[in-house]
mmCIF file of C-alpha atoms in Angstrom:
data_model
loop_
_atom_site.group_PDB
_atom_site.id
_atom_site.type_symbol
_atom_site.label_atom_id
_atom_site.label_comp_id
_atom_site.label_asym_id
_atom_site.label_seq_id
_atom_site.Cartn_x
_atom_site.Cartn_y
_atom_site.Cartn_z
ATOM 1 C CA MET M 1 -14.140 -11.550 11.949
ATOM 2 C CA ARG M 2 -11.842 -12.277 8.650
ATOM 3 C CA ALA M 3 -8.462 -11.835 9.312
ATOM 4 C CA ALA M 4 -6.089 -9.013 7.878
ATOM 5 C CA PHE M 5 -2.987 -9.345 6.016
ATOM 6 C CA VAL M 6 -0.267 -6.695 5.989
ATOM 7 C CA THR M 7 2.913 -6.686 4.316
ATOM 8 C CA GLY M 8 5.672 -4.339 5.764
ATOM 9 C CA GLY M 9 4.069 -5.267 8.887
ATOM 10 C CA SER M 10 7.205 -4.856 11.048
ATOM 11 C CA SER M 11 7.133 -1.084 11.258
ATOM 12 C CA GLY M 12 5.701 2.047 10.175
ATOM 13 C CA ILE M 13 2.108 2.203 8.514
ATOM 14 C CA GLY M 14 1.855 -1.398 8.278
ATOM 15 C CA LEU M 15 2.517 -1.782 12.022
ATOM 16 C CA ALA M 16 0.039 0.911 12.943
ATOM 17 C CA ALA M 17 -2.506 -0.606 10.768
ATOM 18 C CA ALA M 18 -2.022 -3.994 12.124
ATOM 19 C CA ARG M 19 -2.243 -2.627 15.766
ATOM 20 C CA GLN M 20 -5.530 -0.802 14.941
ATOM 21 C CA LEU M 21 -7.104 -4.022 13.171
ATOM 22 C CA ALA M 22 -6.062 -6.238 15.806
ATOM 23 C CA ALA M 23 -7.785 -3.965 18.459
ATOM 24 C CA ARG M 24 -11.108 -4.446 16.339
ATOM 25 C CA GLY M 25 -10.884 -7.964 16.415
ATOM 26 C CA HIS M 26 -9.304 -9.129 13.240
ATOM 27 C CA PRO M 27 -6.932 -11.767 13.665
ATOM 28 C CA VAL M 28 -3.586 -10.329 11.765
ATOM 29 C CA ALA M 29 -0.873 -11.847 9.668
ATOM 30 C CA LEU M 30 2.330 -9.842 9.318
ATOM 31 C CA PHE M 31 4.794 -10.094 6.310
ATOM 32 C CA ALA M 32 8.134 -8.524 6.311
ATOM 33 C CA ARG M 33 11.848 -9.523 5.793
ATOM 34 C CA ASP M 34 13.406 -9.396 9.175
ATOM 35 C CA ALA M 35 12.183 -12.132 11.730
ATOM 36 C CA ALA M 36 13.296 -10.525 14.655
ATOM 37 C CA ARG M 37 11.395 -7.012 14.055
ATOM 38 C CA LEU M 38 8.443 -9.267 13.074
ATOM 39 C CA GLU M 39 8.658 -10.852 16.374
ATOM 40 C CA ALA M 40 8.838 -7.543 18.299
ATOM 41 C CA ALA M 41 6.143 -6.089 16.037
ATOM 42 C CA ARG M 42 3.812 -9.072 17.194
ATOM 43 C CA GLN M 43 4.709 -8.235 21.002
ATOM 44 C CA SER M 44 3.862 -4.836 20.420
ATOM 45 C CA ILE M 45 0.671 -5.660 19.159
ATOM 46 C CA LEU M 46 0.102 -8.198 21.986
ATOM 47 C CA GLU M 47 1.148 -5.454 24.687
ATOM 48 C CA GLY M 48 -2.032 -3.439 23.489
ATOM 49 C CA CYS M 49 -4.276 -6.199 22.754
ATOM 50 C CA ALA M 50 -3.652 -9.448 24.913
ATOM 51 C CA SER M 51 -6.435 -11.409 23.070
ATOM 52 C CA ALA M 52 -5.062 -10.608 19.580
ATOM 53 C CA ARG M 53 -4.209 -13.509 17.358
ATOM 54 C CA VAL M 54 -1.122 -12.085 15.574
ATOM 55 C CA GLU M 55 0.650 -14.653 12.982
ATOM 56 C CA ILE M 56 4.285 -13.415 11.680
ATOM 57 C CA PHE M 57 6.127 -14.825 8.179
ATOM 58 C CA ALA M 58 9.574 -13.642 7.302
ATOM 59 C CA VAL M 59 9.589 -13.333 3.666
ATOM 60 C CA ASP M 60 10.561 -10.766 0.838
ATOM 61 C CA VAL M 61 7.854 -9.626 -1.168
ATOM 62 C CA ARG M 62 10.032 -9.264 -4.172
ATOM 63 C CA HIS M 63 10.082 -13.153 -4.304
ATOM 64 C CA ARG M 64 7.088 -14.338 -5.647
ATOM 65 C CA ASP M 65 7.152 -17.908 -5.061
ATOM 66 C CA ALA M 66 8.204 -17.412 -1.059
ATOM 67 C CA LEU M 67 5.454 -14.837 -0.810
ATOM 68 C CA ASN M 68 2.895 -17.429 -2.331
ATOM 69 C CA ARG M 69 3.880 -19.909 0.090
ATOM 70 C CA ALA M 70 3.858 -17.802 3.015
ATOM 71 C CA LEU M 71 0.381 -16.299 2.118
ATOM 72 C CA GLN M 72 -0.746 -20.039 1.667
ATOM 73 C CA GLU M 73 0.447 -20.834 4.990
ATOM 74 C CA ALA M 74 -1.169 -17.708 6.396
ATOM 75 C CA MET M 75 -4.748 -18.710 4.827
ATOM 76 C CA GLU M 76 -4.439 -22.127 6.204
ATOM 77 C CA LEU M 77 -4.020 -20.646 9.645
ATOM 78 C CA LEU M 78 -6.550 -17.889 9.281
ATOM 79 C CA GLY M 79 -8.543 -18.292 5.783
ATOM 80 C CA ALA M 80 -8.742 -15.843 3.281
ATOM 81 C CA PRO M 81 -8.477 -12.210 4.494
ATOM 82 C CA GLY M 82 -11.268 -9.710 4.409
ATOM 83 C CA VAL M 83 -8.523 -6.847 4.696
ATOM 84 C CA ALA M 84 -5.303 -7.069 2.549
ATOM 85 C CA ILE M 85 -2.764 -4.028 3.004
ATOM 86 C CA ALA M 86 0.514 -3.733 0.964
ATOM 87 C CA CYS M 87 2.641 -1.282 3.176
ATOM 88 C CA ALA M 88 6.043 -2.836 2.089
ATOM 89 C CA GLY M 89 7.837 -0.014 0.345
ATOM 90 C CA ILE M 90 11.416 1.540 -0.119
ATOM 91 C CA ALA M 91 12.619 5.377 -1.136
ATOM 92 C CA ILE M 92 16.100 5.774 -1.948
ATOM 93 C CA PRO M 93 16.067 9.342 -3.635
ATOM 94 C CA GLY M 94 18.900 10.541 -5.598
ATOM 95 C CA LEU M 95 19.546 12.106 -9.001
ATOM 96 C CA PHE M 96 19.195 10.010 -11.952
ATOM 97 C CA ALA M 97 22.666 10.632 -13.403
ATOM 98 C CA GLU M 98 24.304 9.216 -10.171
ATOM 99 C CA GLN M 99 21.850 6.474 -9.246
ATOM 100 C CA THR M 100 22.632 2.908 -10.415
ATOM 101 C CA LEU M 101 20.017 0.848 -12.471
ATOM 102 C CA ASP M 102 20.261 -1.732 -9.569
ATOM 103 C CA GLN M 103 18.686 1.159 -7.384
ATOM 104 C CA HIS M 104 15.978 1.723 -9.925
ATOM 105 C CA GLN M 105 15.364 -1.956 -10.286
ATOM 106 C CA LEU M 106 14.939 -2.343 -6.654
ATOM 107 C CA GLN M 107 12.385 0.349 -5.790
ATOM 108 C CA MET M 108 10.346 -0.972 -8.805
ATOM 109 C CA GLU M 109 10.688 -4.698 -7.408
ATOM 110 C CA VAL M 110 9.515 -3.695 -3.858
ATOM 111 C CA ASN M 111 7.034 -0.813 -4.307
ATOM 112 C CA TYR M 112 5.258 -2.110 -7.461
ATOM 113 C CA PHE M 113 5.942 -5.989 -8.007
ATOM 114 C CA GLY M 114 5.663 -6.523 -4.275
ATOM 115 C CA ALA M 115 2.182 -5.178 -4.204
ATOM 116 C CA LEU M 116 1.615 -6.773 -7.432
ATOM 117 C CA ASN M 117 2.611 -10.292 -6.108
ATOM 118 C CA PHE M 118 0.594 -9.676 -2.882
ATOM 119 C CA VAL M 119 -2.467 -8.682 -4.481
ATOM 120 C CA HIS M 120 -2.515 -11.120 -7.363
ATOM 121 C CA ALA M 121 -2.201 -14.095 -5.030
ATOM 122 C CA LEU M 122 -4.965 -13.004 -2.775
ATOM 123 C CA THR M 123 -7.595 -11.928 -5.387
ATOM 124 C CA GLY M 124 -8.954 -15.305 -6.063
ATOM 125 C CA PRO M 125 -9.213 -16.525 -2.299
ATOM 126 C CA MET M 126 -10.695 -12.888 -1.463
ATOM 127 C CA THR M 127 -13.366 -13.602 -4.084
ATOM 128 C CA GLU M 128 -14.138 -17.014 -3.337
ATOM 129 C CA ALA M 129 -14.574 -15.827 0.139
ATOM 130 C CA GLY M 130 -17.005 -13.002 -0.678
ATOM 131 C CA GLY M 131 -14.709 -10.286 -1.394
ATOM 132 C CA GLY M 132 -13.171 -7.855 0.901
ATOM 133 C CA ARG M 133 -10.874 -4.707 0.972
ATOM 134 C CA ILE M 134 -7.547 -3.987 -0.282
ATOM 135 C CA GLY M 135 -5.341 -1.093 0.394
ATOM 136 C CA LEU M 136 -2.453 0.079 -1.566
ATOM 137 C CA ILE M 137 0.109 2.842 -0.405
ATOM 138 C CA ALA M 138 1.142 5.358 -3.111
ATOM 139 C CA SER M 139 2.810 8.615 -2.701
ATOM 140 C CA GLY M 140 2.536 12.243 -3.647
ATOM 141 C CA ALA M 141 5.538 11.224 -6.054
ATOM 142 C CA ALA M 142 2.709 9.416 -7.908
ATOM 143 C CA PHE M 143 0.977 12.670 -8.887
ATOM 144 C CA PHE M 144 3.859 14.309 -10.563
ATOM 145 C CA GLY M 145 7.763 13.955 -11.548
ATOM 146 C CA ILE M 146 9.769 15.266 -8.435
ATOM 147 C CA TYR M 147 13.344 16.253 -8.799
ATOM 148 C CA GLY M 148 15.325 13.326 -7.002
ATOM 149 C CA TYR M 149 12.842 10.678 -7.409
ATOM 150 C CA SER M 150 13.698 9.168 -10.716
ATOM 151 C CA ALA M 151 13.723 5.595 -9.430
ATOM 152 C CA TYR M 152 11.080 6.023 -6.768
ATOM 153 C CA ALA M 153 8.222 7.913 -8.338
ATOM 154 C CA PRO M 154 7.894 5.390 -11.308
ATOM 155 C CA SER M 155 7.242 2.501 -8.761
ATOM 156 C CA LYS M 156 4.350 4.791 -7.248
ATOM 157 C CA PHE M 157 3.052 5.678 -10.554
ATOM 158 C CA ALA M 158 2.793 2.053 -11.545
ATOM 159 C CA LEU M 159 1.010 1.254 -8.417
ATOM 160 C CA ARG M 160 -1.413 4.143 -8.998
ATOM 161 C CA GLY M 161 -2.201 2.580 -12.495
ATOM 162 C CA LEU M 162 -2.626 -0.699 -11.184
ATOM 163 C CA ALA M 163 -5.156 0.551 -8.624
ATOM 164 C CA GLU M 164 -6.903 2.336 -11.082
ATOM 165 C CA VAL M 165 -7.453 -0.862 -13.039
ATOM 166 C CA LEU M 166 -8.191 -3.109 -10.056
ATOM 167 C CA ASN M 167 -10.727 -0.550 -8.692
ATOM 168 C CA VAL M 168 -12.789 -1.362 -11.543
ATOM 169 C CA GLU M 169 -12.089 -4.852 -12.354
ATOM 170 C CA LEU M 170 -12.342 -6.198 -8.671
ATOM 171 C CA ALA M 171 -15.424 -4.490 -7.854
ATOM 172 C CA PRO M 172 -17.765 -7.004 -9.537
ATOM 173 C CA ALA M 173 -16.152 -9.697 -6.960
ATOM 174 C CA GLY M 174 -16.986 -7.550 -3.941
ATOM 175 C CA ILE M 175 -13.383 -6.371 -3.301
ATOM 176 C CA GLN M 176 -13.067 -2.728 -2.755
ATOM 177 C CA VAL M 177 -9.560 -1.162 -3.713
ATOM 178 C CA THR M 178 -8.308 1.853 -1.927
ATOM 179 C CA LEU M 179 -5.257 3.617 -2.841
ATOM 180 C CA ALA M 180 -3.785 6.094 0.005
ATOM 181 C CA TYR M 181 -1.251 9.075 -0.387
ATOM 182 C CA PRO M 182 -0.104 9.785 2.879
ATOM 183 C CA PRO M 183 2.128 12.797 3.373
ATOM 184 C CA ASP M 184 5.743 12.371 5.100
ATOM 185 C CA THR M 185 5.252 10.130 7.913
ATOM 186 C CA ASP M 186 7.331 9.542 11.016
ATOM 187 C CA THR M 187 8.725 5.911 10.073
ATOM 188 C CA PRO M 188 12.130 4.269 9.931
ATOM 189 C CA GLN M 189 11.697 4.467 6.204
ATOM 190 C CA LEU M 190 11.459 8.258 6.029
ATOM 191 C CA ALA M 191 14.749 8.230 8.350
ATOM 192 C CA ALA M 192 16.455 6.237 5.624
ATOM 193 C CA GLU M 193 15.158 8.349 2.992
ATOM 194 C CA LYS M 194 16.631 11.516 4.373
ATOM 195 C CA LEU M 195 20.010 9.884 4.063
ATOM 196 C CA THR M 196 20.304 10.511 0.396
ATOM 197 C CA LYS M 197 17.506 13.079 -0.405
ATOM 198 C CA PRO M 198 18.981 16.037 -2.305
ATOM 199 C CA PRO M 199 18.255 19.402 -0.610
ATOM 200 C CA ALA M 200 16.186 20.611 -3.572
ATOM 201 C CA THR M 201 14.055 17.541 -3.115
ATOM 202 C CA GLN M 202 13.827 18.199 0.663
ATOM 203 C CA ALA M 203 12.416 21.846 -0.174
ATOM 204 C CA ILE M 204 10.204 20.542 -2.915
ATOM 205 C CA THR M 205 8.488 17.821 -0.585
ATOM 206 C CA GLU M 206 8.281 20.171 2.484
ATOM 207 C CA GLY M 207 4.817 21.527 3.186
ATOM 208 C CA GLY M 208 2.792 18.669 4.125
ATOM 209 C CA GLY M 209 3.906 18.525 8.001
ATOM 210 C CA LEU M 210 4.868 15.396 9.390
ATOM 211 C CA TRP M 211 2.344 12.624 10.394
ATOM 212 C CA SER M 212 2.394 9.919 12.720
ATOM 213 C CA ALA M 213 2.070 6.440 11.485
ATOM 214 C CA ASP M 214 -1.059 6.004 13.614
ATOM 215 C CA ALA M 215 -2.816 8.845 12.237
ATOM 216 C CA VAL M 216 -2.135 7.690 8.662
ATOM 217 C CA ALA M 217 -3.213 4.198 9.336
ATOM 218 C CA ARG M 218 -6.408 5.760 10.857
ATOM 219 C CA ASP M 219 -7.290 7.659 7.662
ATOM 220 C CA LEU M 220 -6.475 4.572 5.624
ATOM 221 C CA LEU M 221 -8.834 2.327 7.508
ATOM 222 C CA GLN M 222 -11.415 4.679 7.746
ATOM 223 C CA GLY M 223 -11.261 5.263 3.783
ATOM 224 C CA MET M 224 -11.279 1.528 3.537
ATOM 225 C CA GLU M 225 -14.291 1.051 5.489
ATOM 226 C CA GLN M 226 -16.101 3.927 3.823
ATOM 227 C CA GLY M 227 -15.304 2.268 0.394
ATOM 228 C CA ARG M 228 -13.546 5.176 -0.909
ATOM 229 C CA PHE M 229 -10.858 4.899 -3.739
ATOM 230 C CA VAL M 230 -8.501 7.514 -2.873
ATOM 231 C CA VAL M 231 -7.714 8.478 0.698
ATOM 232 C CA ALA M 232 -5.553 11.738 0.814
ATOM 233 C CA SER M 233 -4.178 12.285 4.094
ATOM 234 C CA GLY M 234 -3.652 16.252 4.879
ATOM 235 C CA VAL M 235 -4.317 19.276 3.004
ATOM 236 C CA GLN M 236 -1.184 19.179 0.715
ATOM 237 C CA MET M 237 -2.210 15.466 -0.609
ATOM 238 C CA LYS M 238 -5.762 16.469 -0.847
ATOM 239 C CA LEU M 239 -5.143 19.226 -3.332
ATOM 240 C CA LEU M 240 -2.762 17.110 -5.188
ATOM 241 C CA ASN M 241 -5.488 14.747 -5.704
ATOM 242 C CA ARG M 242 -8.015 17.137 -6.566
ATOM 243 C CA LEU M 243 -6.102 19.083 -9.064
ATOM 244 C CA THR M 244 -4.639 16.405 -10.842
ATOM 245 C CA SER M 245 -7.439 14.026 -11.057
ATOM 246 C CA LEU M 246 -10.386 16.099 -11.454
ATOM 247 C CA ILE M 247 -12.158 13.891 -14.096
ATOM 248 C CA ALA M 248 -10.890 10.318 -12.785
ATOM 249 C CA PRO M 249 -14.274 9.594 -10.639
ATOM 250 C CA LEU M 250 -16.255 10.557 -13.852
ATOM 251 C CA LEU M 251 -14.098 8.062 -15.948
ATOM 252 C CA ARG M 252 -14.526 5.327 -13.014
ATOM 253 C CA TRP M 253 -18.290 5.757 -13.130
ATOM 254 C CA HIS M 254 -18.262 5.593 -16.824
ATOM 255 C CA GLN M 255 -16.405 2.271 -17.130
ATOM 256 C CA ARG M 256 -18.752 0.814 -14.436
ATOM 257 C CA ARG M 257 -21.503 1.823 -16.468
ATOM 258 C CA ILE M 258 -20.310 -0.016 -19.563
ATOM 259 C CA ILE M 259 -19.327 -3.123 -17.281
ATOM 260 C CA ARG M 260 -23.047 -3.244 -15.924
ATOM 261 C CA ARG M 261 -24.337 -2.930 -19.364
ATOM 262 C CA VAL M 262 -22.080 -5.283 -21.254
ATOM 263 C CA GLY M 263 -21.030 -7.845 -18.554
ATOM 264 C CA ARG M 264 -17.620 -9.195 -18.153
#
């Protein structure tokens, strides 16, 4: 069974997905910034599945060259992945007039460029290995502008746009792309987010319930296995997806029809 590579693999949805993938027999490579937290994540996976193979790489997804080196090392150990999930992310809510440009840049670098760096480096090796599955993590903030998310939402809008394009461009190479829209998830990231979330933002984003990371990861992996482009977990995300993307499936079908007719 081919390996699974997961960024943001030291906690939250990334760690939950890694646990489930390891339990299914995938060798797992985890990528995150903190070496100590990565080792703790590796041990937690091994506690649930002693036979698992788990490799860890302390790297910041914003730093392209360092990430490329870590990915190359992981592929030398485990081969090109059959599953690649970009879970590394950060959210720092706040009002536009009060947040610094550095805060805007940080969230774009982690949430968008971090995922872009990861997927771009793996597309060639995955294609040569016969394809695979890529998972990207969006947000309800990628559906419409939300008060308090001027720095965060654009990074997820950008990721959504990338996923839409990759969904049609990578399909001929046998690579299935899945874009997940998780509701509020009980993770360290959510706890950090609440520290700066304006009261109005809290009120706007309520209603989707609080999901466990395990439940969100289970939904994501099931959707990836079924070849679904969109995984919207929970009633709130499903409604947002249906109401804001009514003709998107038709447009994707139309593009694929043209691609098949005229070739690459």
